[in-house]
Amino acid sequence: MGRVGVIFKRELVGYFATPIAAVFIIIFLMLAGAFTFYLGDFFARGQSDLIPFFDFHPWLYLVLIPALAMRLWAEERRGGTIELLFTLPVTLWEAVVGKFLAAWCFTGIALTLTFPMWVTVNILGEPDNGVILASYLGSFLMAGGFMAIGSCMSALTKNQVIAFVISVVVGLGFILSGFAMVLDLFSGWAPQFVVELISSFSFLTHFNALSRGVVDLRDLVYFLSLIGFWLFATALVLEWKKAE
Amino acid sequence: MVELRQLRKTFGPIVAVDEVSFTVGRGEVLGFLGPNGAGKSTTMKMITGFLTPTQGTVTVNGFDVWKQPLEAKESLGYLPEGAPAYGEMTPLSFLMFVGEMRGFRGAELSRRVSEVMEKVNLEGVAHQPIDTLSKGFKRRVGLAQAIIHDPSVLILDEPTDGLDPNQKHEVRGLIKTMAREKAIILSTHVLEEVHAVCTRAMIIARSKVITDGTPADLEARSRYHNAVILRLRGPCADGVQAMLQGLPGVESAEALDGDAMEYRILPKDGQPIIGAVSQCVHRHNWDVVELSVEHGHLDEVFRSLTMPAQALT
Ligand SMILES: Nc1ncnc2c1ncn2[C@@H]1O[C@H](COP(=O)(O)OP(=O)(O)OP(=O)(O)O)[C@@H](O)[C@H]1O
Ligand SMILES: [Mg+2]
């Protein structure tokens, strides 16, 4: 196990050593259930699939993941442990990746715990489990995207509230950039390719593609490179202002 | 083993460290002294590679801290100011984490963790979350973390701050036993510590190194260096003070306490005057209660060197 693994393990255990794990998982499951059954009309639709469940995930993540991510670096800064971490023989990149992977894996655990939903549709009907699997994959990748954004914002400030608010705003940008209303703001003055670029950056575009059961390599590449980009930005920001 | 060259750090308009250069070798224990905000911690943060200097270089065991950070950090142990640690972890799990990050696994890891816990007396709280530990125990956790890999260079930012007298004594003992095969740099506000552990003391004020020498050198700069304290019994004889003042090599004699016959006799230019004083005592057959030589007051040297001149009076 390398140093990334050591950091990963410490962080993941850390979630469960604090009330964070319990609170996050319970609220995630409750909200996911409430959205699906009340807002999504899960039963009334009479369809055996999990579309109403997955449709709410971007909005759920928009709020919950920044709440989880805001502490990633802000807390290290505030507590001074960042000084400890970066005077151990570890590279910036290893620390950034290790902490991110632990947080991402934690959301994966929360997501996995929604399996009763999957069991329920399988009892009630005959859903296309391939589509459900692809949706889970898409949801997990999207969670990683939100987490990577949150990681970067958390590195920017030692104030967790600021980190949270900025992450939500940036995350919202990544959801809304697929909406026509937002694109209109740019189409007036920006060249066409910029507008297309912006729309192709939307989480929704790629998540919806996956949750229809189409596992396209481009969508995977999109999410993974997005994560890579924001983690790179995290490392840059840390290098720039880790001592403040 | 540690070499600083022309090290400088600015934070915007604030100059925190200005052109600091020195080397520390194996067997040396260098104590940083200086008022709050002098730049002691900032210098240490640059030595450990946490802060990038605005100018200058640091090498640790021949490795440039910014060009070969991993190699330099392998041989460094560092106790940051305030001894930060992950609060939700227990000392045991925290030390296991640091040990693993330092590359130890399995039996070697457990051996080092238990060894180091024993050194700083942490066994009693091994399973209690660090957040709930008292200040002194937190400091010990920080110290344990810094020495777990037996580094050849140790940087300790106020290692004994918050420790009880017994622990202070133990930690100083620990530092002294480690000193033989390491280069150690520590900062402190406790001047007596300089005596107790340091082979070399450096006063830093207003971001510059003001003096660098052995603790004895530093004391020699005191007006009280080689001063003699004399206390006599019996009825207050007139003219004692004048007689003392007239001795060769004596600058002045001050009465310390009105009624009791206690005097501090200050030498000219720090020369030894105990001989002259004791001869004078014999000649007059004074009844001596106390006769002793002072080495100098570090706190007085510290004040005179670090306070701006006008503030002295
Ligand atoms: N991140 C920072 N941003 C701005 N100024 C800083 C920063 N860190 C330190 N300083 C400034 O640099 C100067 C030196 O601070 P430093 O912490 O090195 O002092 P110190 O000698 O360790 O003091 P103390 O005895 O109180 O621990 C101070 O004026 C401080 O305000
Ligand atoms: Mg300090």
GROMACS .gro file of N, CA and C in nm, chain B residues 129-196:
model
  204
  373PRO      N    1  -0.941   0.978   2.222
  373PRO     CA    2  -0.930   1.070   2.107
  373PRO      C    3  -0.843   1.192   2.141
  374ILE      N    4  -0.757   1.232   2.048
  374ILE     CA    5  -0.661   1.339   2.074
  374ILE      C    6  -0.732   1.470   2.111
  375ASP      N    7  -0.850   1.491   2.052
  375ASP     CA    8  -0.929   1.610   2.084
  375ASP      C    9  -0.958   1.624   2.233
  376THR      N   10  -0.968   1.512   2.302
  376THR     CA   11  -1.007   1.517   2.442
  376THR      C   12  -0.885   1.516   2.535
  377LEU      N   13  -0.764   1.519   2.478
  377LEU     CA   14  -0.645   1.518   2.562
  377LEU      C   15  -0.612   1.658   2.612
  378SER      N   16  -0.541   1.665   2.723
  378SER     CA   17  -0.497   1.795   2.774
  378SER      C   18  -0.383   1.846   2.686
  379LYS      N   19  -0.356   1.975   2.701
  379LYS     CA   20  -0.256   2.042   2.617
  379LYS      C   21  -0.120   1.972   2.619
  380GLY      N   22  -0.078   1.934   2.740
  380GLY     CA   23   0.053   1.871   2.753
  380GLY      C   24   0.060   1.737   2.682
  381PHE      N   25  -0.050   1.660   2.690
  381PHE     CA   26  -0.051   1.530   2.623
  381PHE      C   27  -0.052   1.548   2.472
  382LYS      N   28  -0.124   1.651   2.425
  382LYS     CA   29  -0.124   1.678   2.280
  382LYS      C   30   0.018   1.707   2.234
  383ARG      N   31   0.089   1.786   2.316
  383ARG     CA   32   0.227   1.820   2.281
  383ARG      C   33   0.312   1.694   2.273
  384ARG      N   34   0.285   1.602   2.366
  384ARG     CA   35   0.365   1.479   2.365
  384ARG      C   36   0.335   1.395   2.241
  385VAL      N   37   0.208   1.397   2.198
  385VAL     CA   38   0.174   1.324   2.075
  385VAL      C   39   0.251   1.384   1.958
  386GLY      N   40   0.257   1.517   1.955
  386GLY     CA   41   0.331   1.584   1.847
  386GLY      C   42   0.479   1.549   1.849
  387LEU      N   43   0.532   1.539   1.969
  387LEU     CA   44   0.673   1.506   1.983
  387LEU      C   45   0.698   1.361   1.937
  388ALA      N   46   0.609   1.272   1.978
  388ALA     CA   47   0.623   1.131   1.941
  388ALA      C   48   0.622   1.117   1.789
  389GLN      N   49   0.531   1.188   1.727
  389GLN     CA   50   0.517   1.185   1.582
  389GLN      C   51   0.646   1.231   1.513
  390ALA      N   52   0.713   1.329   1.576
  390ALA     CA   53   0.832   1.386   1.512
  390ALA      C   54   0.952   1.294   1.518
  391ILE      N   55   0.955   1.204   1.617
  391ILE     CA   56   1.077   1.122   1.633
  391ILE      C   57   1.056   0.976   1.597
  392ILE      N   58   0.937   0.944   1.545
  392ILE     CA   59   0.905   0.802   1.522
  392ILE      C   60   1.000   0.736   1.422
  393HIS      N   61   1.054   0.813   1.327
  393HIS     CA   62   1.142   0.753   1.227
  393HIS      C   63   1.289   0.779   1.259
  394ASP      N   64   1.317   0.823   1.382
  394ASP     CA   65   1.454   0.846   1.425
  394ASP      C   66   1.529   0.933   1.324
  395PRO      N   67   1.478   1.052   1.299
  395PRO     CA   68   1.535   1.137   1.193
  395PRO      C   69   1.671   1.192   1.234
  396SER      N   70   1.751   1.227   1.135
  396SER     CA   71   1.882   1.281   1.170
  396SER      C   72   1.873   1.432   1.195
  397VAL      N   73   1.764   1.493   1.152
  397VAL     CA   74   1.744   1.635   1.179
  397VAL      C   75   1.607   1.654   1.245
  398LEU      N   76   1.607   1.724   1.358
  398LEU     CA   77   1.482   1.745   1.431
  398LEU      C   78   1.453   1.894   1.442
  399ILE      N   79   1.334   1.933   1.405
  399ILE     CA   80   1.294   2.073   1.416
  399ILE      C   81   1.176   2.077   1.513
  400LEU      N   82   1.194   2.141   1.628
  400LEU     CA   83   1.089   2.140   1.730
  400LEU      C   84   1.048   2.283   1.763
  401ASP      N   85   0.923   2.317   1.732
  401ASP     CA   86   0.876   2.452   1.759
  401ASP      C   87   0.808   2.453   1.896
  402GLU      N   88   0.872   2.509   1.993
  402GLU     CA   89   0.827   2.516   2.132
  402GLU      C   90   0.787   2.379   2.188
  403PRO      N   91   0.884   2.288   2.196
  403PRO     CA   92   0.853   2.150   2.235
  403PRO      C   93   0.804   2.135   2.378
  404THR      N   94   0.842   2.225   2.468
  404THR     CA   95   0.804   2.203   2.608
  404THR      C   96   0.691   2.295   2.653
  405ASP      N   97   0.635   2.370   2.559
  405ASP     CA   98   0.526   2.460   2.594
  405ASP      C   99   0.406   2.380   2.644
  406GLY      N  100   0.359   2.412   2.761
  406GLY     CA  101   0.240   2.345   2.813
  406GLY      C  102   0.268   2.216   2.888
  407LEU      N  103   0.394   2.179   2.903
  407LEU     CA  104   0.424   2.057   2.977
  407LEU      C  105   0.442   2.089   3.126
  408ASP      N  106   0.409   1.992   3.210
  408ASP     CA  107   0.432   2.012   3.353
  408ASP      C  108   0.582   1.998   3.383
  409PRO      N  109   0.626   2.045   3.500
  409PRO     CA  110   0.771   2.044   3.528
  409PRO      C  111   0.836   1.907   3.512
  410ASN      N  112   0.768   1.802   3.551
  410ASN     CA  113   0.827   1.668   3.536
  410ASN      C  114   0.847   1.634   3.389
  411GLN      N  115   0.743   1.664   3.312
  411GLN     CA  116   0.750   1.634   3.171
  411GLN      C  117   0.855   1.719   3.101
  412LYS      N  118   0.863   1.846   3.143
  412LYS     CA  119   0.965   1.934   3.085
  412LYS      C  120   1.101   1.871   3.105
  413HIS      N  121   1.122   1.823   3.228
  413HIS     CA  122   1.250   1.762   3.261
  413HIS      C  123   1.275   1.640   3.172
  414GLU      N  124   1.170   1.557   3.159
  414GLU     CA  125   1.185   1.435   3.078
  414GLU      C  126   1.213   1.467   2.932
  415VAL      N  127   1.138   1.565   2.881
  415VAL     CA  128   1.154   1.598   2.739
  415VAL      C  129   1.293   1.657   2.714
  416ARG      N  130   1.339   1.740   2.808
  416ARG     CA  131   1.475   1.793   2.792
  416ARG      C  132   1.577   1.681   2.795
  417GLY      N  133   1.555   1.586   2.884
  417GLY     CA  134   1.644   1.470   2.890
  417GLY      C  135   1.642   1.395   2.758
  418LEU      N  136   1.522   1.378   2.705
  418LEU     CA  137   1.506   1.307   2.578
  418LEU      C  138   1.582   1.379   2.467
  419ILE      N  139   1.566   1.511   2.463
  419ILE     CA  140   1.635   1.589   2.360
  419ILE      C  141   1.785   1.574   2.375
  420LYS      N  142   1.833   1.577   2.501
  420LYS     CA  143   1.977   1.566   2.521
  420LYS      C  144   2.030   1.430   2.479
  421THR      N  145   1.954   1.324   2.508
  421THR     CA  146   2.006   1.193   2.467
  421THR      C  147   2.003   1.178   2.315
  422MET      N  148   1.904   1.243   2.251
  422MET     CA  149   1.898   1.231   2.105
  422MET      C  150   2.004   1.318   2.038
  423ALA      N  151   2.051   1.419   2.112
  423ALA     CA  152   2.136   1.521   2.051
  423ALA      C  153   2.265   1.464   1.993
  424ARG      N  154   2.315   1.357   2.051
  424ARG     CA  155   2.446   1.308   2.010
  424ARG      C  156   2.453   1.278   1.861
  425GLU      N  157   2.350   1.208   1.811
  425GLU     CA  158   2.362   1.173   1.669
  425GLU      C  159   2.267   1.250   1.578
  426LYS      N  160   2.216   1.361   1.628
  426LYS     CA  161   2.124   1.440   1.545
  426LYS      C  162   2.165   1.587   1.544
  427ALA      N  163   2.106   1.656   1.449
  427ALA     CA  164   2.112   1.803   1.452
  427ALA      C  165   1.973   1.848   1.493
  428ILE      N  166   1.966   1.926   1.600
  428ILE     CA  167   1.835   1.965   1.652
  428ILE      C  168   1.822   2.117   1.653
  429ILE      N  169   1.708   2.164   1.606
  429ILE     CA  170   1.679   2.307   1.617
  429ILE      C  171   1.548   2.320   1.694
  430LEU      N  172   1.547   2.395   1.802
  430LEU     CA  173   1.422   2.413   1.875
  430LEU      C  174   1.402   2.560   1.905
  431SER      N  175   1.277   2.597   1.925
  431SER     CA  176   1.250   2.735   1.964
  431SER      C  177   1.188   2.731   2.102
  432THR      N  178   1.209   2.835   2.177
  432THR     CA  179   1.154   2.837   2.312
  432THR      C  180   1.143   2.979   2.365
  433HIS      N  181   1.050   2.997   2.455
  433HIS     CA  182   1.041   3.123   2.527
  433HIS      C  183   1.092   3.107   2.670
  434VAL      N  184   1.132   2.983   2.704
  434VAL     CA  185   1.179   2.956   2.839
  434VAL      C  186   1.331   2.965   2.836
  435LEU      N  187   1.384   3.073   2.894
  435LEU     CA  188   1.527   3.096   2.878
  435LEU      C  189   1.612   2.992   2.950
  436GLU      N  190   1.560   2.939   3.059
  436GLU     CA  191   1.641   2.840   3.132
  436GLU      C  192   1.660   2.714   3.047
  437GLU      N  193   1.570   2.695   2.952
  437GLU     CA  194   1.581   2.579   2.865
  437GLU      C  195   1.709   2.584   2.783
  438VAL      N  196   1.749   2.704   2.749
  438VAL     CA  197   1.870   2.722   2.670
  438VAL      C  198   1.987   2.659   2.744
  439HIS      N  199   1.994   2.686   2.874
  439HIS     CA  200   2.095   2.625   2.957
  439HIS      C  201   2.084   2.475   2.962
  440ALA      N  202   1.960   2.433   2.982
  440ALA     CA  203   1.936   2.292   3.008
  440ALA      C  204   1.969   2.205   2.888
   0.00000   0.00000   0.00000
